[in-house]
GROMACS .gro file of C-alpha atoms in nm:
model
  223
    1MET     CA    1  -3.762  -5.589  -5.264
    2ILE     CA    2  -3.638  -5.239  -5.336
    3GLU     CA    3  -3.242  -5.218  -5.367
    4PRO     CA    4  -3.154  -4.858  -5.361
    5HIS     CA    5  -2.814  -4.772  -5.536
    6ILE     CA    6  -2.586  -4.645  -5.288
    7LEU     CA    7  -2.368  -4.317  -5.396
    8ARG     CA    8  -2.134  -4.057  -5.196
    9VAL     CA    9  -2.225  -3.717  -5.351
   10PHE     CA   10  -1.988  -3.374  -5.290
   11THR     CA   11  -1.673  -3.660  -5.234
   12GLY     CA   12  -1.382  -3.479  -5.167
   13ASP     CA   13  -0.938  -3.518  -5.233
   14GLY     CA   14  -0.940  -3.885  -5.306
   15ASP     CA   15  -1.282  -4.001  -5.341
   16ARG     CA   16  -1.313  -3.945  -4.982
   17GLY     CA   17  -1.596  -3.815  -4.749
   18GLY     CA   18  -1.920  -3.782  -4.955
   19ASN     CA   19  -2.307  -3.772  -4.826
   20ALA     CA   20  -2.440  -4.109  -4.849
   21LEU     CA   21  -2.743  -4.073  -5.044
   22ALA     CA   22  -3.024  -4.355  -5.154
   23VAL     CA   23  -3.140  -4.423  -5.498
   24VAL     CA   24  -3.466  -4.582  -5.598
   25THR     CA   25  -3.469  -4.581  -5.953
   26ASP     CA   26  -3.827  -4.747  -5.996
   27GLY     CA   27  -4.019  -4.470  -5.776
   28ALA     CA   28  -4.316  -4.674  -5.886
   29ALA     CA   29  -4.203  -5.029  -5.701
   30CYS     CA   30  -4.257  -4.736  -5.334
   31PRO     CA   31  -4.577  -4.508  -5.488
   32HIS     CA   32  -4.685  -4.419  -5.183
   33ARG     CA   33  -4.580  -4.105  -4.971
   34ALA     CA   34  -4.562  -4.329  -4.633
   35GLU     CA   35  -4.395  -4.643  -4.780
   36ARG     CA   36  -4.100  -4.380  -4.887
   37GLN     CA   37  -4.116  -4.224  -4.579
   38ALA     CA   38  -4.098  -4.546  -4.385
   39LEU     CA   39  -3.811  -4.632  -4.635
   40ALA     CA   40  -3.616  -4.324  -4.567
   41ALA     CA   41  -3.631  -4.381  -4.174
   42ARG     CA   42  -3.537  -4.768  -4.241
   43LEU     CA   43  -3.198  -4.664  -4.460
   44GLY     CA   44  -3.103  -4.416  -4.207
   45PHE     CA   45  -2.943  -4.147  -4.478
   46SER     CA   46  -2.947  -3.778  -4.465
   47GLU     CA   47  -3.172  -3.825  -4.782
   48THR     CA   48  -3.377  -4.058  -5.009
   49VAL     CA   49  -3.444  -4.004  -5.371
   50PHE     CA   50  -3.704  -4.151  -5.530
   51VAL     CA   51  -3.705  -4.143  -5.993
   52ASP     CA   52  -4.095  -4.150  -6.046
   53ASP     CA   53  -3.986  -4.042  -6.413
   54ALA     CA   54  -3.646  -4.086  -6.552
   55ALA     CA   55  -3.708  -3.913  -6.878
   56ARG     CA   56  -3.826  -3.588  -6.722
   57GLY     CA   57  -3.629  -3.589  -6.405
   58ALA     CA   58  -3.947  -3.632  -6.178
   59VAL     CA   59  -3.812  -3.691  -5.841
   60ASP     CA   60  -3.936  -3.734  -5.490
   61ILE     CA   61  -3.708  -3.675  -5.216
   62TYR     CA   62  -3.713  -3.818  -4.793
   63THR     CA   63  -3.479  -3.787  -4.547
   64PRO     CA   64  -3.601  -3.992  -4.234
   65GLY     CA   65  -3.845  -3.796  -4.055
   66LEU     CA   66  -3.952  -3.567  -4.379
   67ARG     CA   67  -4.009  -3.488  -4.731
   68LEU     CA   68  -3.796  -3.214  -4.899
   69PRO     CA   69  -3.920  -3.002  -5.145
   70PHE     CA   70  -3.533  -2.958  -5.266
   71ALA     CA   71  -3.210  -3.111  -5.196
   72GLY     CA   72  -2.884  -3.044  -5.322
   73HIS     CA   73  -2.705  -3.380  -5.270
   74PRO     CA   74  -2.975  -3.573  -5.349
   75LEU     CA   75  -3.053  -3.419  -5.684
   76VAL     CA   76  -2.602  -3.441  -5.792
   77GLY     CA   77  -2.646  -3.768  -5.697
   78VAL     CA   78  -2.923  -3.855  -5.883
   79ALA     CA   79  -2.789  -3.661  -6.214
   80TRP     CA   80  -2.503  -3.854  -6.151
   81LEU     CA   81  -2.673  -4.192  -6.159
   82LEU     CA   82  -2.901  -4.142  -6.462
   83ARG     CA   83  -2.573  -4.035  -6.723
   84HIS     CA   84  -2.426  -4.346  -6.556
   85LEU     CA   85  -2.728  -4.592  -6.646
   86GLY     CA   86  -2.721  -4.381  -7.032
   87ARG     CA   87  -2.985  -4.145  -6.923
   88PRO     CA   88  -2.833  -3.820  -6.881
   89VAL     CA   89  -3.099  -3.518  -6.786
   90THR     CA   90  -3.069  -3.162  -6.818
   91VAL     CA   91  -3.359  -3.113  -6.594
   92LEU     CA   92  -3.441  -3.240  -6.230
   93ARG     CA   93  -3.815  -3.173  -6.125
   94PRO     CA   94  -3.811  -3.186  -5.793
   95PRO     CA   95  -4.157  -3.110  -5.605
   96ALA     CA   96  -3.978  -2.761  -5.594
   97GLY     CA   97  -3.944  -2.690  -5.903
   98GLU     CA   98  -3.737  -2.745  -6.211
   99VAL     CA   99  -3.406  -2.791  -6.196
  100ALA     CA  100  -3.116  -2.697  -6.470
  101VAL     CA  101  -2.844  -2.999  -6.480
  102THR     CA  102  -2.520  -2.961  -6.613
  103TYR     CA  103  -2.251  -3.231  -6.661
  104ASP     CA  104  -1.859  -3.091  -6.703
  105GLY     CA  105  -1.692  -3.392  -6.710
  106ASP     CA  106  -1.688  -3.522  -6.292
  107VAL     CA  107  -1.838  -3.215  -6.164
  108ILE     CA  108  -2.255  -3.238  -6.227
  109TRP     CA  109  -2.389  -2.910  -6.099
  110VAL     CA  110  -2.776  -2.881  -6.043
  111ARG     CA  111  -2.887  -2.512  -6.001
  112GLY     CA  112  -3.157  -2.384  -5.764
  113ARG     CA  113  -3.333  -2.124  -5.577
  114PRO     CA  114  -3.213  -1.963  -5.281
  115GLU     CA  115  -3.574  -1.963  -5.148
  116TRP     CA  116  -3.596  -2.325  -5.235
  117ALA     CA  117  -3.317  -2.370  -4.920
  118THR     CA  118  -3.508  -2.163  -4.650
  119GLY     CA  119  -3.464  -2.283  -4.242
  120ARG     CA  120  -3.141  -2.310  -4.253
  121ARG     CA  121  -2.953  -2.089  -4.052
  122THR     CA  122  -2.568  -2.022  -4.113
  123GLU     CA  123  -2.327  -1.878  -3.836
  124GLU     CA  124  -1.987  -1.766  -3.968
  125TYR     CA  125  -1.676  -1.835  -3.686
  126ALA     CA  126  -1.382  -1.719  -3.577
  127SER     CA  127  -1.120  -1.991  -3.732
  128PRO     CA  128  -1.147  -2.332  -3.901
  129ASP     CA  129  -1.037  -2.494  -3.560
  130GLU     CA  130  -1.341  -2.355  -3.366
  131VAL     CA  131  -1.564  -2.513  -3.557
  132ASP     CA  132  -1.409  -2.826  -3.555
  133ALA     CA  133  -1.464  -2.782  -3.231
  134LEU     CA  134  -1.814  -2.778  -3.223
  135PRO     CA  135  -1.967  -3.093  -3.112
  136ALA     CA  136  -2.236  -3.266  -3.303
  137PRO     CA  137  -2.497  -3.131  -3.258
  138PRO     CA  138  -2.448  -2.801  -3.083
  139PRO     CA  139  -2.701  -2.687  -2.803
  140GLY     CA  140  -2.966  -2.545  -2.929
  141GLU     CA  141  -3.263  -2.614  -3.237
  142GLY     CA  142  -3.324  -2.540  -3.563
  143TRP     CA  143  -3.074  -2.619  -3.861
  144LEU     CA  144  -2.682  -2.478  -3.799
  145TYR     CA  145  -2.473  -2.460  -4.099
  146ALA     CA  146  -2.132  -2.369  -3.878
  147TRP     CA  147  -1.836  -2.246  -4.111
  148ALA     CA  148  -1.549  -2.014  -4.071
  149TRP     CA  149  -1.263  -1.890  -4.358
  150ARG     CA  150  -0.998  -2.119  -4.440
  151ASP     CA  151  -0.861  -1.861  -4.735
  152GLU     CA  152  -1.145  -1.546  -4.784
  153ALA     CA  153  -0.945  -1.486  -5.061
  154ALA     CA  154  -0.966  -1.755  -5.241
  155GLY     CA  155  -1.353  -1.853  -5.134
  156VAL     CA  156  -1.218  -2.151  -4.975
  157VAL     CA  157  -1.509  -2.230  -4.651
  158ARG     CA  158  -1.457  -2.503  -4.369
  159ALA     CA  159  -1.854  -2.576  -4.291
  160ARG     CA  160  -2.029  -2.820  -4.079
  161GLY     CA  161  -2.392  -2.898  -4.089
  162PHE     CA  162  -2.634  -2.976  -3.831
  163PRO     CA  163  -2.991  -3.088  -3.895
  164ARG     CA  164  -3.128  -3.063  -3.516
  165ARG     CA  165  -3.448  -3.163  -3.622
  166ALA     CA  166  -3.686  -3.351  -3.347
  167ASP     CA  167  -3.631  -3.659  -3.434
  168GLY     CA  168  -3.239  -3.669  -3.413
  169ALA     CA  169  -3.178  -3.916  -3.702
  170ILE     CA  170  -2.874  -3.736  -3.825
  171ALA     CA  171  -2.701  -3.563  -3.576
  172GLU     CA  172  -2.462  -3.399  -3.867
  173ASP     CA  173  -2.497  -3.377  -4.208
  174GLU     CA  174  -2.159  -3.499  -4.414
  175ALA     CA  175  -2.216  -3.264  -4.691
  176THR     CA  176  -2.490  -3.041  -4.788
  177GLY     CA  177  -2.634  -2.798  -5.072
  178ALA     CA  178  -2.880  -2.604  -4.997
  179ALA     CA  179  -2.688  -2.517  -4.699
  180ALA     CA  180  -2.432  -2.430  -4.927
  181LEU     CA  181  -2.661  -2.262  -5.175
  182THR     CA  182  -2.805  -2.048  -4.861
  183LEU     CA  183  -2.452  -1.955  -4.770
  184THR     CA  184  -2.336  -1.886  -5.135
  185HIS     CA  185  -2.624  -1.659  -5.121
  186GLU     CA  186  -2.570  -1.461  -4.849
  187LEU     CA  187  -2.216  -1.427  -4.943
  188GLY     CA  188  -2.273  -1.349  -5.297
  189ARG     CA  189  -1.965  -1.500  -5.462
  190ALA     CA  190  -1.864  -1.835  -5.538
  191LEU     CA  191  -1.741  -2.101  -5.302
  192ASP     CA  192  -1.530  -2.384  -5.239
  193ILE     CA  193  -1.637  -2.587  -4.916
  194HIS     CA  194  -1.487  -2.845  -4.736
  195GLN     CA  195  -1.784  -2.970  -4.529
  196GLY     CA  196  -1.766  -3.249  -4.308
  197ALA     CA  197  -1.519  -3.513  -4.241
  198ALA     CA  198  -1.374  -3.462  -4.598
  199SER     CA  199  -1.669  -3.328  -4.850
  200ARG     CA  200  -1.636  -3.090  -5.119
  201ILE     CA  201  -1.915  -2.868  -5.241
  202LEU     CA  202  -1.843  -2.600  -5.497
  203THR     CA  203  -2.114  -2.328  -5.600
  204ARG     CA  204  -2.154  -1.995  -5.816
  205PRO     CA  205  -2.394  -1.766  -5.844
  206ARG     CA  206  -2.570  -1.678  -6.161
  207PRO     CA  207  -2.699  -1.322  -6.268
  208ASP     CA  208  -3.054  -1.430  -6.242
  209GLY     CA  209  -3.043  -1.494  -5.894
  210THR     CA  210  -2.994  -1.914  -5.911
  211ILE     CA  211  -2.758  -2.041  -5.797
  212ASP     CA  212  -2.525  -2.344  -5.966
  213ILE     CA  213  -2.437  -2.625  -5.647
  214GLY     CA  214  -2.159  -2.878  -5.773
  215GLY     CA  215  -1.956  -3.191  -5.680
  216ARG     CA  216  -1.863  -3.489  -5.772
  217VAL     CA  217  -2.025  -3.864  -5.684
  218VAL     CA  218  -1.938  -4.216  -5.627
  219PRO     CA  219  -2.089  -4.506  -5.589
  220SER     CA  220  -2.080  -4.692  -5.248
  221GLY     CA  221  -2.308  -5.037  -5.410
  222ASN     CA  222  -2.606  -5.139  -5.374
  223GLY     CA  223  -2.898  -5.256  -5.064
   0.00000   0.00000   0.00000
């Protein structure tokens, strides 16, 4: 029986918030894509990640309805878990490519490329109150990252993420690293993003065009 580790990734103040993530550390226990997709659908989290080779950092990421080449919160979560299990990594290898990992105290950073996070449209609103007032999900189609400045000078953003996928499995994503990467690329500056109910995502662009995505992780038990 597969018993994944359940984590909350990108937690905010007081360890509140965070996006739930399932991590299967023994990918060989669920080797086929169809089996992995079925397990991800059954668990119902925004993402489930399978570790195929911890030493190499090889991982495989699924939403309830599809496989992803890259996603921020699963990579931050699995990097935290591997360190917690005594197997810290300096790189993870999802299908998109090599992702550098940095441990900075209790903040885990992963590095991604803007072209790995396509398909997520951002829309700026006039105020955080307007973002908070949006229904989940808002009318329309396609991935929407709704955001507003909470403190523009300090780079503090209020955001909410709406996958609006055909399967409707996730009405609102609590914390979305790939969308945070997209917004950081568009704005060209480091951000402190407060997403969902109580989550927090940190970002910082790098001179080579890559972007670091960071946050804190807490365990939520197994099963």
